[in-house]
Short mmCIF file of N, CA and C in Angstrom, two decimals:
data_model
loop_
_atom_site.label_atom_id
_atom_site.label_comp_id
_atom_site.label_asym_id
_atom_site.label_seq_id
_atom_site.Cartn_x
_atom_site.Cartn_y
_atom_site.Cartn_z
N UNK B 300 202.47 120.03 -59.76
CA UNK B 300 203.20 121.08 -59.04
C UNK B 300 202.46 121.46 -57.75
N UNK B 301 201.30 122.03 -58.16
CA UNK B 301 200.49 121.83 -56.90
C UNK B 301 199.86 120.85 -55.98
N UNK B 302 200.31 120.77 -54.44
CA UNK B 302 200.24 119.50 -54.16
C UNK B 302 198.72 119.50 -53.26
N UNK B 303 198.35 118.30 -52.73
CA UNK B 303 197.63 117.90 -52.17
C UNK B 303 197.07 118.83 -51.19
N UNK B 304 197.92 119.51 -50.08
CA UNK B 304 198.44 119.63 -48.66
C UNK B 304 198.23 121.44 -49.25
N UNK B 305 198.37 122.26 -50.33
CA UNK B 305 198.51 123.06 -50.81
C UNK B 305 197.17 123.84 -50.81
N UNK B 306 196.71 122.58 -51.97
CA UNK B 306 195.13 122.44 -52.52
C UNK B 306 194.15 122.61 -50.79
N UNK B 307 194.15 122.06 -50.34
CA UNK B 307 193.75 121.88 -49.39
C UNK B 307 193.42 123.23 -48.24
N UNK B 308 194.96 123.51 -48.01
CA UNK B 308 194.79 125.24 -47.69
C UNK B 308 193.55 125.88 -48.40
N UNK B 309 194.09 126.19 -49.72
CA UNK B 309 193.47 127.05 -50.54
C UNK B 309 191.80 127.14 -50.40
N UNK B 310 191.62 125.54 -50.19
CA UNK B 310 190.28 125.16 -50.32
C UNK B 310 189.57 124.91 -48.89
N UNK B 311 190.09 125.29 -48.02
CA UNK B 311 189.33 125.67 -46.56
C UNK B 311 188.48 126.70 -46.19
N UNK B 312 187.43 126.28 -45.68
CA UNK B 312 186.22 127.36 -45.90
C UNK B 312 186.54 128.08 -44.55
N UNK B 313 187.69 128.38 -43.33
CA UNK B 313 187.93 129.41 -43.50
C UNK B 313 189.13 129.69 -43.89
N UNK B 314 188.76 131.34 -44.42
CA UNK B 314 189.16 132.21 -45.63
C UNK B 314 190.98 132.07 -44.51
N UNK B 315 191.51 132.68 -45.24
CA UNK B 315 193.47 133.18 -44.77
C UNK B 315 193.66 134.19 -45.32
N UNK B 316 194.50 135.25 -45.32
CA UNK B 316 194.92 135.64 -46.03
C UNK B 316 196.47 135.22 -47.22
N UNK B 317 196.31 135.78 -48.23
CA UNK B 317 197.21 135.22 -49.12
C UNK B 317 197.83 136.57 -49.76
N UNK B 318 199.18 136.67 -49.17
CA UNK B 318 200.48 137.64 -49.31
C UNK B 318 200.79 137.90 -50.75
N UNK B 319 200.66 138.25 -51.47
CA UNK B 319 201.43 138.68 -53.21
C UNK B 319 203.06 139.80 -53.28
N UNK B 320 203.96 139.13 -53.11
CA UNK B 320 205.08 140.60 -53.42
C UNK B 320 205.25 140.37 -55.22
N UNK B 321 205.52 141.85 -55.11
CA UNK B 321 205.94 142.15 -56.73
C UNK B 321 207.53 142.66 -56.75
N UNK B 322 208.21 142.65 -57.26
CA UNK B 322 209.26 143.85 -57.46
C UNK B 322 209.05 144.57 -58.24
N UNK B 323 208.95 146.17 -58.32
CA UNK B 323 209.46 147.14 -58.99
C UNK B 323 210.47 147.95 -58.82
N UNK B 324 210.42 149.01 -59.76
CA UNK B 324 211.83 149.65 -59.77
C UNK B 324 211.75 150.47 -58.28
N UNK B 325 211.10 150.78 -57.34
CA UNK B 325 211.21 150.89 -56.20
C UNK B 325 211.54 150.09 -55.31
N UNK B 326 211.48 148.76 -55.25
CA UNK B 326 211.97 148.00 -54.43
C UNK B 326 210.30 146.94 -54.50
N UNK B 327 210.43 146.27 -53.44
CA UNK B 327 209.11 144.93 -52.86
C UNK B 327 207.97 145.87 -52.88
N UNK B 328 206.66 145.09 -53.27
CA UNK B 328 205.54 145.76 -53.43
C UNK B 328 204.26 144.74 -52.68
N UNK B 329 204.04 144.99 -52.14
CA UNK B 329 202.87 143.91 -50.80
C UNK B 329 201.57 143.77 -51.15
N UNK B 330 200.70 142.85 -51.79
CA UNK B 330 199.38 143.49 -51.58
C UNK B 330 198.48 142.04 -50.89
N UNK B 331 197.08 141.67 -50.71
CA UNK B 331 196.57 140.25 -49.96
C UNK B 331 195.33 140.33 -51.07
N UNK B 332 194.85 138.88 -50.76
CA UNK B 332 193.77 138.83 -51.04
C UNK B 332 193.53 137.52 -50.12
N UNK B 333 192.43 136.76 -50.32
CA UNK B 333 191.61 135.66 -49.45
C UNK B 333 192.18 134.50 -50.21
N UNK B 334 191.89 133.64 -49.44
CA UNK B 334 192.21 131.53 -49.89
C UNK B 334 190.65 131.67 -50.70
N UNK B 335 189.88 131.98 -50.50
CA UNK B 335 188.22 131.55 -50.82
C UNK B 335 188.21 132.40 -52.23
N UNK B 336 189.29 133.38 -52.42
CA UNK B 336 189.08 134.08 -53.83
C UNK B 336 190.14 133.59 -54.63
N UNK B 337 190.73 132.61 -54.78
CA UNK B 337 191.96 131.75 -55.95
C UNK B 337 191.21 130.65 -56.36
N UNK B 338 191.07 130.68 -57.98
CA UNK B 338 190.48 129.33 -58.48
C UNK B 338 191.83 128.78 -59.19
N UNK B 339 192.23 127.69 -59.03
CA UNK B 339 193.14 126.80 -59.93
C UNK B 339 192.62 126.12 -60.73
N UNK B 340 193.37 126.43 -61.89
CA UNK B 340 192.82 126.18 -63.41
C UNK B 340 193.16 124.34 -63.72
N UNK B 341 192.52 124.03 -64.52
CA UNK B 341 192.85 122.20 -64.64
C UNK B 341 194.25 122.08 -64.86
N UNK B 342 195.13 123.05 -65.41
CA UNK B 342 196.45 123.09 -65.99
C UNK B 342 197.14 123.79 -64.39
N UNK B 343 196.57 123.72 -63.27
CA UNK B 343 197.69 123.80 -61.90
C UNK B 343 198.10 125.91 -61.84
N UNK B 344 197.24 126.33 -63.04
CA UNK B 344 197.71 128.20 -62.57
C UNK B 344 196.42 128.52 -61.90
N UNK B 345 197.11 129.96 -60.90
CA UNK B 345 196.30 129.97 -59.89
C UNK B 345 195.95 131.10 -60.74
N UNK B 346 194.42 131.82 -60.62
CA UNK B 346 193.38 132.51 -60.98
C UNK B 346 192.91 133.34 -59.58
N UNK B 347 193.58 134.85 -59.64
CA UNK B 347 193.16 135.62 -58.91
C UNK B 347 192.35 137.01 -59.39
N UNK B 348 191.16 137.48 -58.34
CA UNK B 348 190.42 138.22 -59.12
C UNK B 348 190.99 139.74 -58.68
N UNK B 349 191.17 140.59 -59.60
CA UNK B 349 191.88 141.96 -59.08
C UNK B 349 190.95 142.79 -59.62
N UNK B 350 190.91 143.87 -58.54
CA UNK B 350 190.06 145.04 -58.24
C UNK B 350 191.06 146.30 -58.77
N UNK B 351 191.77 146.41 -57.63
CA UNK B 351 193.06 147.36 -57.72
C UNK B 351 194.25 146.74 -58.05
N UNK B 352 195.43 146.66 -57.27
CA UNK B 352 196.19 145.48 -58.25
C UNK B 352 197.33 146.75 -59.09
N UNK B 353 196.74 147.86 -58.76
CA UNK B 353 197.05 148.73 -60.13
C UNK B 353 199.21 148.86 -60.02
N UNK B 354 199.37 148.84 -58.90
CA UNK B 354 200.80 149.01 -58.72
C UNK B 354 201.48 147.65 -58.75
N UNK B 355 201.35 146.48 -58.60
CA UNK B 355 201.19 145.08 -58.58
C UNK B 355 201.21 144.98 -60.91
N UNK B 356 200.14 145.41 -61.20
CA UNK B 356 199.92 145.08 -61.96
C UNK B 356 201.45 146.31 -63.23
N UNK B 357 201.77 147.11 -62.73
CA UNK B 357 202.86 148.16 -63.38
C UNK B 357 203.71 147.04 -62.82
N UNK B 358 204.19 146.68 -61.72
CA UNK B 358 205.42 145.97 -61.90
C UNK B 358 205.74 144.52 -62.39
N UNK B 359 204.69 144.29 -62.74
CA UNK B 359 204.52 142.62 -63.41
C UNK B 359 204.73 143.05 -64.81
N UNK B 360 204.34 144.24 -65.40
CA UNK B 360 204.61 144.69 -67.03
C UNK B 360 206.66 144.56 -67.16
N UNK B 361 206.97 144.77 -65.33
CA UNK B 361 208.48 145.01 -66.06
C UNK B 361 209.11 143.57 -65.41
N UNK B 362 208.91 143.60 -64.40
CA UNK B 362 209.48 142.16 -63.82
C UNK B 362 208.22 141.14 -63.24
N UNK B 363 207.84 140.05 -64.34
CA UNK B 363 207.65 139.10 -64.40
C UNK B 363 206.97 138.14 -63.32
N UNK B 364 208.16 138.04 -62.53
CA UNK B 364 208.42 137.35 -61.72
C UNK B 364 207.25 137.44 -60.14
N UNK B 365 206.74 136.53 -59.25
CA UNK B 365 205.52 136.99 -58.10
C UNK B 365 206.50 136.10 -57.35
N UNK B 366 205.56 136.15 -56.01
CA UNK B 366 206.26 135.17 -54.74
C UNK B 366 204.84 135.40 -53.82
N UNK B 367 204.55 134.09 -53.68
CA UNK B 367 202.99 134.19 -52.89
C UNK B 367 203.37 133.33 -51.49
N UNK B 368 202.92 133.81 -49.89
CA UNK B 368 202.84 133.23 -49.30
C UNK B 368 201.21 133.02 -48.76
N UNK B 369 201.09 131.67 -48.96
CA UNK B 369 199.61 131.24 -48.40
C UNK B 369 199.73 130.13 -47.06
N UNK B 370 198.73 130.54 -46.34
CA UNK B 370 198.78 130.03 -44.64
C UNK B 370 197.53 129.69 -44.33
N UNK B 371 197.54 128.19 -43.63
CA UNK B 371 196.43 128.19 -42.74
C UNK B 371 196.49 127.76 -41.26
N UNK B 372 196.15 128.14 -40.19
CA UNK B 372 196.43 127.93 -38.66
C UNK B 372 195.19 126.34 -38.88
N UNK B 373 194.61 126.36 -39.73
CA UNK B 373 193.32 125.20 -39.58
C UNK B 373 193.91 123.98 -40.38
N UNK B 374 195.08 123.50 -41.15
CA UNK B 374 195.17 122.90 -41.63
C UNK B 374 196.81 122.19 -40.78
N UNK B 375 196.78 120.63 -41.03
CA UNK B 375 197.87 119.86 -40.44
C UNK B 375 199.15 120.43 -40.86
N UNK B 376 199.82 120.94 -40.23
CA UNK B 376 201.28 120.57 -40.59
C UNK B 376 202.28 119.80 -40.58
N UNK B 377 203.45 120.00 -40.72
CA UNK B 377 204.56 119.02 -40.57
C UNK B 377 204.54 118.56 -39.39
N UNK B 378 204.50 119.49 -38.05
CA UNK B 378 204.60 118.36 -36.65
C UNK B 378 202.92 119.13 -36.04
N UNK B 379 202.51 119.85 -36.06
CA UNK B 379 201.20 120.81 -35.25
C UNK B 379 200.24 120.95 -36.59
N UNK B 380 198.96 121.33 -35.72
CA UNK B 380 198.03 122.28 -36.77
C UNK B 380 198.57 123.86 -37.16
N UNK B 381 198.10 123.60 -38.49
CA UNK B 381 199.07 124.75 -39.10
C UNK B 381 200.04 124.70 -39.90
N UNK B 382 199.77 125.22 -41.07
CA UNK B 382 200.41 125.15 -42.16
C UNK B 382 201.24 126.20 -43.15
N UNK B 383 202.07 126.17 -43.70
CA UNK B 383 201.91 127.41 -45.31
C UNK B 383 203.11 127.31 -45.78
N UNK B 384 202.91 128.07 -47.01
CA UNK B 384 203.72 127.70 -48.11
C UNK B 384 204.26 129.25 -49.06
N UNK B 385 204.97 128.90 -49.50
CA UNK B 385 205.83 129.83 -50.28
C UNK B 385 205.85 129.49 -51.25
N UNK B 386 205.08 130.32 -52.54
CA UNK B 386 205.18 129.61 -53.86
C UNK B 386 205.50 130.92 -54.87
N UNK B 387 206.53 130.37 -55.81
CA UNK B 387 206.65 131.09 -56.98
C UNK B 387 206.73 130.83 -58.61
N UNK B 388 206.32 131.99 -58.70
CA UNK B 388 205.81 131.86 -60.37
C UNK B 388 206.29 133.29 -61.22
N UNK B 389 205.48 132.85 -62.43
CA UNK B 389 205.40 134.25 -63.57
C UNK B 389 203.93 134.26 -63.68
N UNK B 390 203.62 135.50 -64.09
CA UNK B 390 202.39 135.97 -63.89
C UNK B 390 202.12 136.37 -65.50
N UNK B 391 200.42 136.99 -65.78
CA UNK B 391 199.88 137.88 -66.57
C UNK B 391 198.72 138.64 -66.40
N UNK B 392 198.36 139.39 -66.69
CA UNK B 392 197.10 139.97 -66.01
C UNK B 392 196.25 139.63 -67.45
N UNK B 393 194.94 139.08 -67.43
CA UNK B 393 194.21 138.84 -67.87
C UNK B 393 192.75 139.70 -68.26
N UNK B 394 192.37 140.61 -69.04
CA UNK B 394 191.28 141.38 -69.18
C UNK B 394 190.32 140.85 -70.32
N UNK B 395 189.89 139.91 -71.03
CA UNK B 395 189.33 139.17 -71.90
C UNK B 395 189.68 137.38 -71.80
N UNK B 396 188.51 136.68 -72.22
CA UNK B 396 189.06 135.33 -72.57
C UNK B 396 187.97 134.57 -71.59
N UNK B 397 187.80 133.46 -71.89
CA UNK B 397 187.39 132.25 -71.35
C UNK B 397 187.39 132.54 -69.28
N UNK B 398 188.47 132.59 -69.06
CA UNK B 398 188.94 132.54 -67.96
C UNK B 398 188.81 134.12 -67.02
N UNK B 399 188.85 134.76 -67.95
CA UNK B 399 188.59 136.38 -67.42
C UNK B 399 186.62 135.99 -67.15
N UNK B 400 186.51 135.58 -68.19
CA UNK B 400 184.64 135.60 -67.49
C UNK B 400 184.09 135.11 -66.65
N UNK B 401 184.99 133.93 -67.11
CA UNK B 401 184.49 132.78 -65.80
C UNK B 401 185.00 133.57 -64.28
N UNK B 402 185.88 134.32 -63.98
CA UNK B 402 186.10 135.14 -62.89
C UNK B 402 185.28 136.00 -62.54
N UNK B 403 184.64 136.73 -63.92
CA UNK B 403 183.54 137.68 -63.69
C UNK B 403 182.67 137.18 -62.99
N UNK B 404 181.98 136.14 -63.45
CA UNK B 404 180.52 135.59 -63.22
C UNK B 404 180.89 135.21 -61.84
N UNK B 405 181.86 135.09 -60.89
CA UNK B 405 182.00 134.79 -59.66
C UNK B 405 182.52 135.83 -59.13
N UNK B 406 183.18 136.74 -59.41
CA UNK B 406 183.29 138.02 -58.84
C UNK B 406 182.94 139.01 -59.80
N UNK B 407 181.84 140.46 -59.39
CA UNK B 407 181.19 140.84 -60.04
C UNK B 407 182.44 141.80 -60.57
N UNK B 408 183.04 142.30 -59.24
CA UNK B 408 183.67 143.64 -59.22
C UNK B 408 185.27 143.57 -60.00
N UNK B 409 185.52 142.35 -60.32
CA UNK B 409 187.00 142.42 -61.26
C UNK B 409 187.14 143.40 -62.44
N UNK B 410 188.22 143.27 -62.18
CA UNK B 410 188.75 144.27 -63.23
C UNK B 410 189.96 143.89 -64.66
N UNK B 411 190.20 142.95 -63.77
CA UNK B 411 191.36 141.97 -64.82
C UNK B 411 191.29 140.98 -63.39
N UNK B 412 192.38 139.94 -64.07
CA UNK B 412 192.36 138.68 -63.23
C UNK B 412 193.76 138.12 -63.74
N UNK B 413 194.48 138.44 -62.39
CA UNK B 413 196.38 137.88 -62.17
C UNK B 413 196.06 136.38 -62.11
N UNK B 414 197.01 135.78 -63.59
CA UNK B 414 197.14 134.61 -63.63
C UNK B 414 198.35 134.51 -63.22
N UNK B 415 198.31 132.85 -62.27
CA UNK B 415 199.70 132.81 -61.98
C UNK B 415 200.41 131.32 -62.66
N UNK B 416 201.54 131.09 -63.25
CA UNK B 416 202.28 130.04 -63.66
C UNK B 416 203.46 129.65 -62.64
N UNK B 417 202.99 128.74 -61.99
CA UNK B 417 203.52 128.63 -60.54
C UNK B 417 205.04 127.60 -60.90
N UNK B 418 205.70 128.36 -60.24
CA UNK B 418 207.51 127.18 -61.04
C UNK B 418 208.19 126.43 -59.74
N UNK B 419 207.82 126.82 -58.73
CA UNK B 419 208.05 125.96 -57.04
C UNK B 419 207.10 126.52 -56.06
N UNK B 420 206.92 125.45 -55.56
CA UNK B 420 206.34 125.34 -54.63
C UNK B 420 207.08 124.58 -53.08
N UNK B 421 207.24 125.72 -51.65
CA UNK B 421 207.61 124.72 -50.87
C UNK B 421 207.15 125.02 -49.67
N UNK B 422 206.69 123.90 -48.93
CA UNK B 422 206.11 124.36 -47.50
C UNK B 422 207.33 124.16 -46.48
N UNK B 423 206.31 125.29 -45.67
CA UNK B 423 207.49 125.80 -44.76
C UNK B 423 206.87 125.85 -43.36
N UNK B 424 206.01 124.81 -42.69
CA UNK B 424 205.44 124.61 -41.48
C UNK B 424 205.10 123.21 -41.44
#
């Protein structure tokens, strides 16, 4: 699911920012984090480390559903340099387990850690 061209973004040492909307019963909910803070798991879900998260994390209890846009101006695109993508999934927030520690031990300050189960992926540059 995750492709090459994707991976690649993610994994550019420099950082991007990376867009998260949620829906809740208020409407779209916005929050970022960095390309340099998502680990992808051997099974293709992305592993983000959350601090706050706290309103993000209430509307994932009711709707499910994320939409991530990730960008890099440093990576090739379709015709120029410059890239990004629009990807969506279902989520869980993670506070124990294998994968919650392994987040710890690389970020001190987590608090839980938004897993994502990514269902399309499509670039859009």
């Amino acid at each position: 699911m995750l492709n090459e061209k994707l991976l690649e973004v993610l994994s550019h040492p420099t950082d991007g920012a990376i867009s998260i909307v949620t829906n809740g019963d208020d409407g779209p909910h916005l929050v970022n984090t960095w390309n340099s803070y998502v680990v992808v798991t051997p099974e293709d879900k992305l592993l983000i480390p959350a601090y706050g998260y706290n309103k993000t994390e209430k509307n994932l209890s009711v709707h499910n559903d994320i939409t991530l846009s990730i960008a890099s101006k440093e990576i090739q695109g379709y015709k120029a340099k410059g890239t990004g993508f629009i990807l969506k999934g279902t989520t869980r927030f993670l506070k124990s387990g294998e994968d919650f520690e392994r987040m710890k031990e690389k970020f001190s300050w987590v608090r839980a850690v938004l897993e994502i189960t990514v269902s399309s992926v499509k670039q859009m540059l």
